[in-house]
Amino acid sequence: MTKSISRTPSGPNNKPPSLWHRWNNQPIWLQIIVAMVLGLSVGGWLGESAQALKPIGTLFVNAIKMLIVPLVFCSLVVGVTAMEDTAKMGRIGIKTLALYLATTTIAITLGLLFGYVVQPGSGISLVAQQPVGNQETPSLINTIVALIPQNPVESMARGDILQIIIFALALGISLSLTGEKGKPAIAVFTSLAEAMYKLTELVMKCAPYGVFGLMAWLAGTYGVDVLLPLLKVIVAVYIATLLHLYGFYGFCLKALGKVSPLRFFKVVFDAQMIAFTTSSSAGTLPMSLHCSRRLGASASTSCFILPLGATINMDGTALYQGVTALFIAQAYGIDLSTADYLTIIATATLASIGTAGIPGGGLIMLTLVLTTVGLPVEGVALIAGIDRILDMARTTVNITGDIMVNILVSKSEDELDIEVFDGVKKQDTTT
């Protein structure tokens, strides 16, 4: 007769798993939420002393920035060479650009409509302040001319994503056209891209701690007393972004992509949390690529569409322009004509192409919009006080729109694995 030995799954020597072990086994999204709540609580308790925790978040942001240039460059080269069909690449590019411009136009229109209905600036007495220093806002012509880098290495050192994208596309096409002689170089870039994906995974494990530091600093820096006078515009922007995010994007996924919006939003939640806390579309790019792969989008299309979207697709920023431009107009008692509304829509849509996907980039774009329609530029100084709060919401919309367009284009090109998207089978990480 054999004795039955009871075994507990708690770990070696029958010891229960430690708190650290249980924490590490939690999903990354849950760790980030816990870190956000703890950061806000600690920041509110410490007040200005929470500045001491900012370096924790800064280290995480720096680690993400470290990934951006090599990840974008290698991913784009690999994405272009993987297509092998230049006609297909052109077709995907046209679809992507059309969707980006269309969704941005709808976003700015929604922002204006929401600002008109909610009237966030009515009843608020704004004291005129000194105008913010003249910001250089790139014109459309200058943006087009600057697309071709004079020195690609210098562009990489500066982190000029648009120029890096153009050079990576050109190099990828050239390697594809080279044939057999280009395959060794393609293999090198493929290996480097896989290494960057692994490095991204390692950096993202530090996300909860970076989020804790950022949220503690935010809560300690922006108190309730500072936010109360402009609370109405904050609420207006957040409600408008939620409508665009879950209403419009959900409709596009269901109607155009014939896929489940619930599944989509569940998977992209990790990327949304990174975007919300870092306020950087470019900085969230590594996680956006990771989420797209988890949704079954092919590496070739994702590596082409997402870096492009992090640079030119600014739905959340455009929506923010609509609400804040009307807020400033209402606060200063300025009536806008129909022509002014159309001008804001056109300006915000085109200016989004040249807006950097970094924290605070939307303020430069807002200056351009205000100048175009003759609104007081000093209004930017008032928005700047709460811009970080608004930036978190608009960046979340920006990166979600990037991934949504990637899914729609991938589906139209039969480059989306529906079984992976639906969670029926695991993503193949060997490709």
Coordinates of C-alpha atoms in Angstrom, one line a residue:
M1 CA 0.0 0.0 0.0
T2 CA 1.4 3.3 -1.0
K3 CA 0.9 6.4 0.9
S4 CA -0.5 9.4 -0.9
I5 CA 1.7 12.4 -0.4
S6 CA -0.1 15.7 -0.4
R7 CA 1.7 18.5 -2.2
T8 CA 0.9 22.1 -2.0
P9 CA 1.5 24.3 -5.1
S10 CA 2.8 27.1 -2.8
G11 CA 6.5 26.6 -3.7
P12 CA 9.6 24.9 -2.5
N13 CA 9.7 23.6 1.1
N14 CA 5.9 24.0 1.2
K15 CA 6.4 27.7 1.9
P16 CA 3.6 30.1 0.6
P17 CA 4.8 32.3 -2.2
S18 CA 6.2 35.6 -1.1
L19 CA 4.5 38.9 -1.6
W20 CA 7.1 39.8 -4.2
H21 CA 6.5 36.5 -6.1
R22 CA 2.7 37.1 -6.1
W23 CA 3.2 40.7 -7.3
N24 CA 5.4 39.6 -10.2
N25 CA 2.8 37.0 -11.2
Q26 CA 0.1 39.6 -11.6
P27 CA -0.8 40.9 -15.2
I28 CA 1.2 44.0 -16.1
W29 CA -2.0 46.0 -16.5
L30 CA -3.0 45.2 -12.9
Q31 CA 0.4 46.2 -11.7
I32 CA 0.2 49.5 -13.5
I33 CA -3.3 50.3 -12.1
V34 CA -2.0 49.5 -8.6
A35 CA 1.0 51.7 -9.2
M36 CA -1.1 54.5 -10.4
V37 CA -3.4 54.5 -7.4
L38 CA -0.4 54.2 -5.0
G39 CA 1.4 57.0 -6.8
L40 CA -1.6 59.3 -6.6
S41 CA -2.0 58.5 -3.0
V42 CA 1.6 59.0 -2.1
G43 CA 1.9 62.1 -4.2
G44 CA -1.1 63.7 -2.6
W45 CA 0.2 62.9 0.9
L46 CA 3.7 64.1 0.3
G47 CA 2.8 67.2 -1.7
E48 CA 5.7 69.0 -3.2
S49 CA 8.1 66.6 -1.5
A50 CA 6.9 64.0 -4.1
Q51 CA 9.3 65.7 -6.5
A52 CA 11.9 63.3 -5.0
L53 CA 10.1 60.4 -6.6
K54 CA 10.1 61.9 -10.1
P55 CA 13.6 60.4 -11.0
I56 CA 12.0 56.9 -10.8
G57 CA 9.6 57.9 -13.6
T58 CA 12.3 59.7 -15.4
L59 CA 14.4 56.6 -15.5
F60 CA 11.5 54.6 -17.0
V61 CA 10.8 57.4 -19.6
N62 CA 14.5 57.5 -20.5
A63 CA 14.6 53.7 -21.0
I64 CA 11.6 54.0 -23.4
K65 CA 13.2 56.8 -25.3
M66 CA 16.4 54.7 -25.6
L67 CA 14.3 52.1 -27.5
I68 CA 12.6 54.5 -30.0
V69 CA 15.2 55.2 -32.7
P70 CA 16.6 51.7 -33.1
L71 CA 13.2 50.1 -32.7
V72 CA 11.6 52.3 -35.3
F73 CA 14.5 52.1 -37.7
C74 CA 15.0 48.3 -37.5
S75 CA 11.2 47.6 -37.5
L76 CA 10.6 49.7 -40.6
V77 CA 13.5 48.1 -42.5
V78 CA 12.3 44.6 -41.6
G79 CA 8.7 45.5 -42.3
V80 CA 9.4 46.8 -45.8
T81 CA 11.7 44.0 -46.8
A82 CA 9.2 41.4 -45.4
M83 CA 6.6 42.7 -47.8
E84 CA 8.7 42.1 -50.9
D85 CA 5.9 43.5 -53.0
T86 CA 6.4 47.2 -53.5
A87 CA 2.9 47.5 -55.0
K88 CA 1.5 46.1 -51.8
M89 CA 3.5 48.5 -49.7
G90 CA 2.2 51.5 -51.7
R91 CA -1.4 50.2 -51.4
I92 CA -1.0 49.8 -47.6
G93 CA 0.6 53.3 -47.4
I94 CA -2.4 54.9 -49.2
K95 CA -4.9 53.1 -47.0
T96 CA -3.1 54.1 -43.8
L97 CA -2.7 57.7 -44.8
A98 CA -6.3 58.0 -45.8
L99 CA -7.6 56.5 -42.5
Y100 CA -5.2 58.6 -40.5
L101 CA -6.4 61.9 -42.1
A102 CA -10.1 60.8 -42.0
T103 CA -10.0 59.9 -38.3
T104 CA -8.1 63.1 -37.4
T105 CA -10.7 65.2 -39.3
I106 CA -13.5 63.5 -37.4
A107 CA -11.7 64.0 -34.1
I108 CA -11.3 67.8 -34.5
T109 CA -14.9 68.1 -35.6
L110 CA -16.0 66.2 -32.5
G111 CA -13.9 68.4 -30.3
L112 CA -15.4 71.5 -31.8
L113 CA -18.9 70.1 -31.5
F114 CA -18.4 69.1 -27.9
G115 CA -16.8 72.4 -27.0
Y116 CA -19.8 74.2 -28.6
V117 CA -22.4 72.2 -26.7
V118 CA -20.7 72.0 -23.3
Q119 CA -19.4 75.6 -23.4
P120 CA -16.4 74.9 -21.1
G121 CA -15.2 78.5 -21.2
S122 CA -18.5 80.2 -20.4
G123 CA -18.7 82.0 -17.0
I124 CA -14.9 81.7 -16.5
S125 CA -13.1 85.1 -16.0
L126 CA -9.7 84.7 -17.5
V127 CA -7.1 87.3 -16.6
A128 CA -4.9 88.3 -19.5
Q129 CA -1.4 87.1 -19.1
Q130 CA 1.8 87.7 -21.0
P131 CA 1.8 85.9 -24.3
V132 CA 3.8 82.7 -24.4
G133 CA 7.1 83.1 -26.3
N134 CA 6.8 82.7 -30.0
Q135 CA 6.9 79.0 -30.8
E136 CA 8.1 77.9 -34.2
T137 CA 5.3 75.9 -35.8
P138 CA 6.4 74.0 -38.9
S139 CA 4.4 74.8 -42.0
L140 CA 3.2 72.1 -44.3
I141 CA 5.8 73.0 -47.0
N142 CA 8.6 73.0 -44.5
T143 CA 7.5 69.7 -43.2
I144 CA 7.5 68.2 -46.7
V145 CA 10.9 69.7 -47.5
A146 CA 12.4 68.4 -44.2
L147 CA 11.3 64.8 -44.9
I148 CA 14.5 64.0 -46.7
P149 CA 17.4 63.9 -44.2
Q150 CA 20.7 65.5 -45.2
N151 CA 22.5 63.3 -42.7
P152 CA 20.6 60.2 -41.5
V153 CA 23.0 59.6 -38.6
E154 CA 22.4 63.2 -37.4
S155 CA 18.6 62.6 -37.7
M156 CA 18.9 59.5 -35.6
A157 CA 20.9 61.4 -33.0
R158 CA 18.3 64.2 -32.9
G159 CA 15.5 61.6 -32.8
D160 CA 13.8 63.1 -35.9
I161 CA 11.2 60.4 -36.4
L162 CA 9.9 61.6 -39.8
Q163 CA 13.3 61.7 -41.3
I164 CA 14.2 58.3 -39.8
I165 CA 11.0 56.8 -41.2
I166 CA 11.8 58.1 -44.7
F167 CA 15.4 56.8 -44.6
A168 CA 14.3 53.4 -43.2
L169 CA 11.7 53.1 -46.0
A170 CA 14.2 54.0 -48.7
L171 CA 16.8 51.6 -47.3
G172 CA 14.2 48.8 -47.0
I173 CA 13.1 49.2 -50.6
S174 CA 16.7 49.3 -51.8
L175 CA 17.5 46.1 -49.9
S176 CA 14.5 44.4 -51.4
L177 CA 15.5 45.5 -54.9
T178 CA 19.1 44.3 -54.4
G179 CA 18.0 40.7 -54.3
E180 CA 20.4 38.0 -53.1
K181 CA 23.1 40.5 -52.2
G182 CA 20.8 42.3 -49.8
K183 CA 19.7 39.2 -47.9
P184 CA 22.7 39.2 -45.4
A185 CA 21.9 42.8 -44.4
I186 CA 18.2 42.0 -44.1
A187 CA 19.1 39.1 -41.8
V188 CA 21.1 41.5 -39.6
F189 CA 18.2 44.0 -39.3
T190 CA 15.8 41.1 -38.6
S191 CA 18.1 39.9 -35.8
L192 CA 18.4 43.4 -34.4
A193 CA 14.6 43.9 -34.6
E194 CA 14.0 40.7 -32.6
A195 CA 16.6 41.9 -30.0
M196 CA 14.8 45.2 -29.7
Y197 CA 11.5 43.4 -29.2
K198 CA 13.1 41.4 -26.3
L199 CA 14.7 44.6 -24.9
T200 CA 11.2 46.2 -25.1
E201 CA 9.7 43.3 -23.1
L202 CA 12.4 43.8 -20.4
V203 CA 11.9 47.5 -20.2
M204 CA 8.1 47.1 -19.9
K205 CA 8.5 45.0 -16.8
C206 CA 9.7 48.2 -15.1
A207 CA 6.5 50.0 -16.2
P208 CA 4.7 49.9 -12.8
Y209 CA 7.6 51.4 -11.0
G210 CA 8.0 54.2 -13.6
V211 CA 4.2 54.8 -13.5
F212 CA 4.3 55.1 -9.7
G213 CA 7.1 57.7 -9.8
L214 CA 5.3 59.7 -12.6
M215 CA 1.9 59.7 -10.9
A216 CA 3.3 60.6 -7.5
W217 CA 5.1 63.6 -9.0
L218 CA 2.0 64.6 -10.9
A219 CA -0.3 64.4 -7.8
G220 CA 2.3 66.3 -5.8
T221 CA 2.8 69.0 -8.4
Y222 CA -0.9 69.6 -9.5
G223 CA -3.1 70.0 -6.5
V224 CA -6.9 70.3 -6.5
D225 CA -6.6 74.0 -5.8
V226 CA -4.7 74.5 -9.1
L227 CA -7.1 72.4 -11.1
L228 CA -10.5 73.7 -9.8
P229 CA -10.6 76.9 -12.0
L230 CA -10.1 74.9 -15.1
L231 CA -11.9 71.7 -14.0
K232 CA -14.6 72.2 -16.6
V233 CA -12.3 72.2 -19.6
I234 CA -10.5 69.1 -18.2
V235 CA -13.9 67.3 -17.8
A236 CA -14.9 68.4 -21.3
V237 CA -11.7 67.1 -22.9
Y238 CA -11.9 63.8 -21.1
I239 CA -15.5 63.1 -21.9
A240 CA -14.9 64.0 -25.6
T241 CA -11.9 61.7 -25.8
L242 CA -13.8 58.8 -24.2
L243 CA -16.6 59.3 -26.8
H244 CA -14.1 59.2 -29.6
L245 CA -12.1 56.4 -28.1
Y246 CA -14.8 53.9 -27.3
G247 CA -17.6 55.2 -29.5
F248 CA -16.0 56.1 -32.8
Y249 CA -13.2 53.6 -32.7
G250 CA -15.5 50.8 -31.5
F251 CA -17.8 51.6 -34.4
C252 CA -14.9 51.4 -36.9
L253 CA -13.7 48.1 -35.6
K254 CA -17.2 46.6 -35.7
A255 CA -18.5 48.1 -38.9
L256 CA -15.3 48.2 -41.0
G257 CA -13.1 45.5 -39.5
K258 CA -15.8 43.1 -38.5
V259 CA -13.9 42.3 -35.3
S260 CA -14.7 42.5 -31.6
P261 CA -14.1 46.0 -30.0
L262 CA -14.2 44.4 -26.5
R263 CA -11.3 42.1 -27.4
F264 CA -9.4 45.0 -29.0
F265 CA -9.7 47.3 -26.0
K266 CA -8.8 44.6 -23.6
V267 CA -5.5 43.9 -25.4
V268 CA -4.5 47.5 -26.0
F269 CA -5.1 48.4 -22.4
D270 CA -1.5 48.0 -21.5
A271 CA -0.4 50.4 -24.3
Q272 CA -3.1 52.9 -23.1
M273 CA -1.8 52.9 -19.6
I274 CA 1.8 53.6 -20.8
A275 CA 0.5 56.4 -23.0
F276 CA -1.6 57.8 -20.2
T277 CA 1.3 58.1 -17.8
T278 CA 4.1 59.0 -20.2
S279 CA 2.1 61.3 -22.5
S280 CA 4.3 60.2 -25.4
S281 CA 3.0 58.5 -28.6
A282 CA 6.6 57.8 -29.6
G283 CA 7.5 56.5 -26.2
T284 CA 4.5 54.1 -26.3
L285 CA 5.5 52.7 -29.7
P286 CA 7.2 49.6 -28.2
M287 CA 4.1 48.6 -26.3
S288 CA 1.9 49.5 -29.3
L289 CA 3.9 47.0 -31.4
H290 CA 3.6 44.4 -28.7
C291 CA -0.2 44.8 -28.5
S292 CA -0.6 44.6 -32.2
R293 CA 1.3 41.4 -32.4
R294 CA -0.9 40.0 -29.6
L295 CA -3.9 41.0 -31.7
G296 CA -2.6 38.9 -34.6
A297 CA -1.5 41.7 -36.9
S298 CA 1.5 40.7 -39.0
A299 CA 4.9 42.1 -38.1
S300 CA 5.4 43.5 -41.6
T301 CA 2.3 45.7 -41.5
S302 CA 2.7 46.7 -37.9
C303 CA 6.3 47.7 -38.3
F304 CA 5.2 50.0 -41.2
I305 CA 2.0 51.5 -39.9
L306 CA 2.6 52.1 -36.2
P307 CA 5.8 54.2 -36.5
L308 CA 4.1 56.2 -39.2
G309 CA 1.1 56.7 -36.9
A310 CA 3.2 57.7 -33.9
T311 CA 4.4 60.6 -36.1
I312 CA 1.4 61.8 -38.1
N313 CA -1.7 60.4 -36.5
M314 CA -2.8 62.7 -33.7
D315 CA -6.6 62.2 -33.3
G316 CA -6.5 62.9 -29.6
T317 CA -4.4 66.1 -30.1
A318 CA -6.7 67.3 -32.8
L319 CA -9.8 66.7 -30.6
Y320 CA -8.0 68.6 -27.8
Q321 CA -7.5 71.5 -30.2
G322 CA -11.2 71.8 -30.8
V323 CA -12.2 71.8 -27.1
T324 CA -9.4 74.1 -26.0
A325 CA -9.7 76.6 -28.9
L326 CA -13.4 77.0 -28.1
F327 CA -12.6 77.2 -24.4
I328 CA -10.3 80.2 -25.1
A329 CA -12.7 81.8 -27.4
Q330 CA -15.6 81.5 -25.0
A331 CA -13.5 82.7 -22.0
Y332 CA -12.4 85.8 -23.9
G333 CA -16.0 86.4 -25.3
I334 CA -15.0 85.9 -28.9
D335 CA -17.5 84.6 -31.4
L336 CA -16.3 82.3 -34.1
S337 CA -17.8 82.2 -37.6
T338 CA -18.4 79.1 -39.7
A339 CA -15.3 79.9 -41.7
D340 CA -13.3 80.0 -38.4
Y341 CA -14.5 76.5 -37.6
L342 CA -13.6 75.2 -41.0
T343 CA -10.2 76.8 -40.7
I344 CA -9.6 75.2 -37.3
I345 CA -10.5 71.8 -38.8
A346 CA -8.2 72.2 -41.8
T347 CA -5.3 73.6 -39.7
A348 CA -5.4 71.0 -37.0
T349 CA -5.7 68.2 -39.5
L350 CA -2.7 69.3 -41.5
A351 CA -0.6 70.5 -38.6
S352 CA -0.9 67.1 -37.0
I353 CA 1.5 65.8 -39.6
G354 CA 4.3 67.9 -38.3
T355 CA 3.5 67.6 -34.5
A356 CA 6.0 65.7 -32.5
G357 CA 4.7 62.6 -30.6
I358 CA 6.2 63.8 -27.4
P359 CA 4.9 65.3 -24.1
G360 CA 3.7 68.9 -24.7
G361 CA 3.9 68.7 -28.5
G362 CA 0.2 69.6 -28.6
L363 CA 0.8 73.1 -27.1
I364 CA 2.8 74.2 -30.2
M365 CA 0.0 72.9 -32.4
L366 CA -2.5 74.8 -30.3
T367 CA -0.5 78.0 -30.8
L368 CA -0.7 77.6 -34.6
V369 CA -4.5 77.0 -34.4
L370 CA -5.1 80.1 -32.3
T371 CA -3.0 82.3 -34.5
T372 CA -4.8 81.1 -37.6
V373 CA -8.2 82.1 -36.4
G374 CA -7.1 85.2 -34.5
L375 CA -7.7 84.0 -30.9
P376 CA -5.5 85.4 -28.1
V377 CA -2.2 83.5 -28.0
E378 CA -1.9 84.1 -24.3
G379 CA -4.7 81.6 -23.9
V380 CA -1.9 79.0 -24.4
A381 CA -0.4 80.1 -21.1
L382 CA -3.6 79.2 -19.3
I383 CA -3.9 75.9 -21.0
A384 CA -0.3 75.1 -20.3
G385 CA -1.0 75.0 -16.5
I386 CA -3.2 71.9 -17.1
D387 CA -1.7 70.7 -20.3
R388 CA -0.1 67.7 -18.6
I389 CA -3.5 66.5 -17.4
L390 CA -5.0 66.9 -20.9
D391 CA -1.9 65.4 -22.6
M392 CA -2.5 62.1 -20.8
A393 CA -6.0 61.7 -22.3
R394 CA -5.1 62.9 -25.9
T395 CA -2.0 60.7 -26.1
T396 CA -4.1 57.6 -25.1
V397 CA -6.5 58.4 -28.0
N398 CA -3.5 58.9 -30.3
I399 CA -1.9 55.5 -29.8
T400 CA -5.3 53.7 -29.7
G401 CA -6.0 55.2 -33.1
D402 CA -2.7 54.0 -34.4
I403 CA -3.4 50.4 -33.4
M404 CA -7.0 50.6 -34.6
V405 CA -5.8 51.7 -38.1
N406 CA -3.2 49.0 -38.1
I407 CA -5.9 46.3 -37.4
L408 CA -8.2 47.7 -40.1
V409 CA -5.5 47.8 -42.7
S410 CA -4.1 44.4 -41.7
K411 CA -7.6 42.9 -42.0
S412 CA -8.2 44.5 -45.4
E413 CA -4.8 42.9 -46.6
D414 CA -5.5 39.5 -45.0
E415 CA -2.6 40.1 -42.7
L416 CA -4.7 39.7 -39.5
D417 CA -4.8 36.3 -37.8
I418 CA -8.4 36.2 -36.6
E419 CA -7.8 33.2 -34.3
V420 CA -5.0 35.1 -32.5
F421 CA -7.2 38.3 -32.4
D422 CA -10.0 36.3 -30.8
G423 CA -7.6 34.6 -28.4
V424 CA -8.3 31.1 -29.8
K425 CA -4.6 30.5 -30.3
K426 CA -1.5 32.0 -29.0
Q427 CA 0.5 34.5 -31.0
D428 CA 3.4 32.9 -32.9
T429 CA 6.4 34.7 -31.4
T430 CA 8.8 33.0 -33.8
T431 CA 7.8 35.2 -36.7

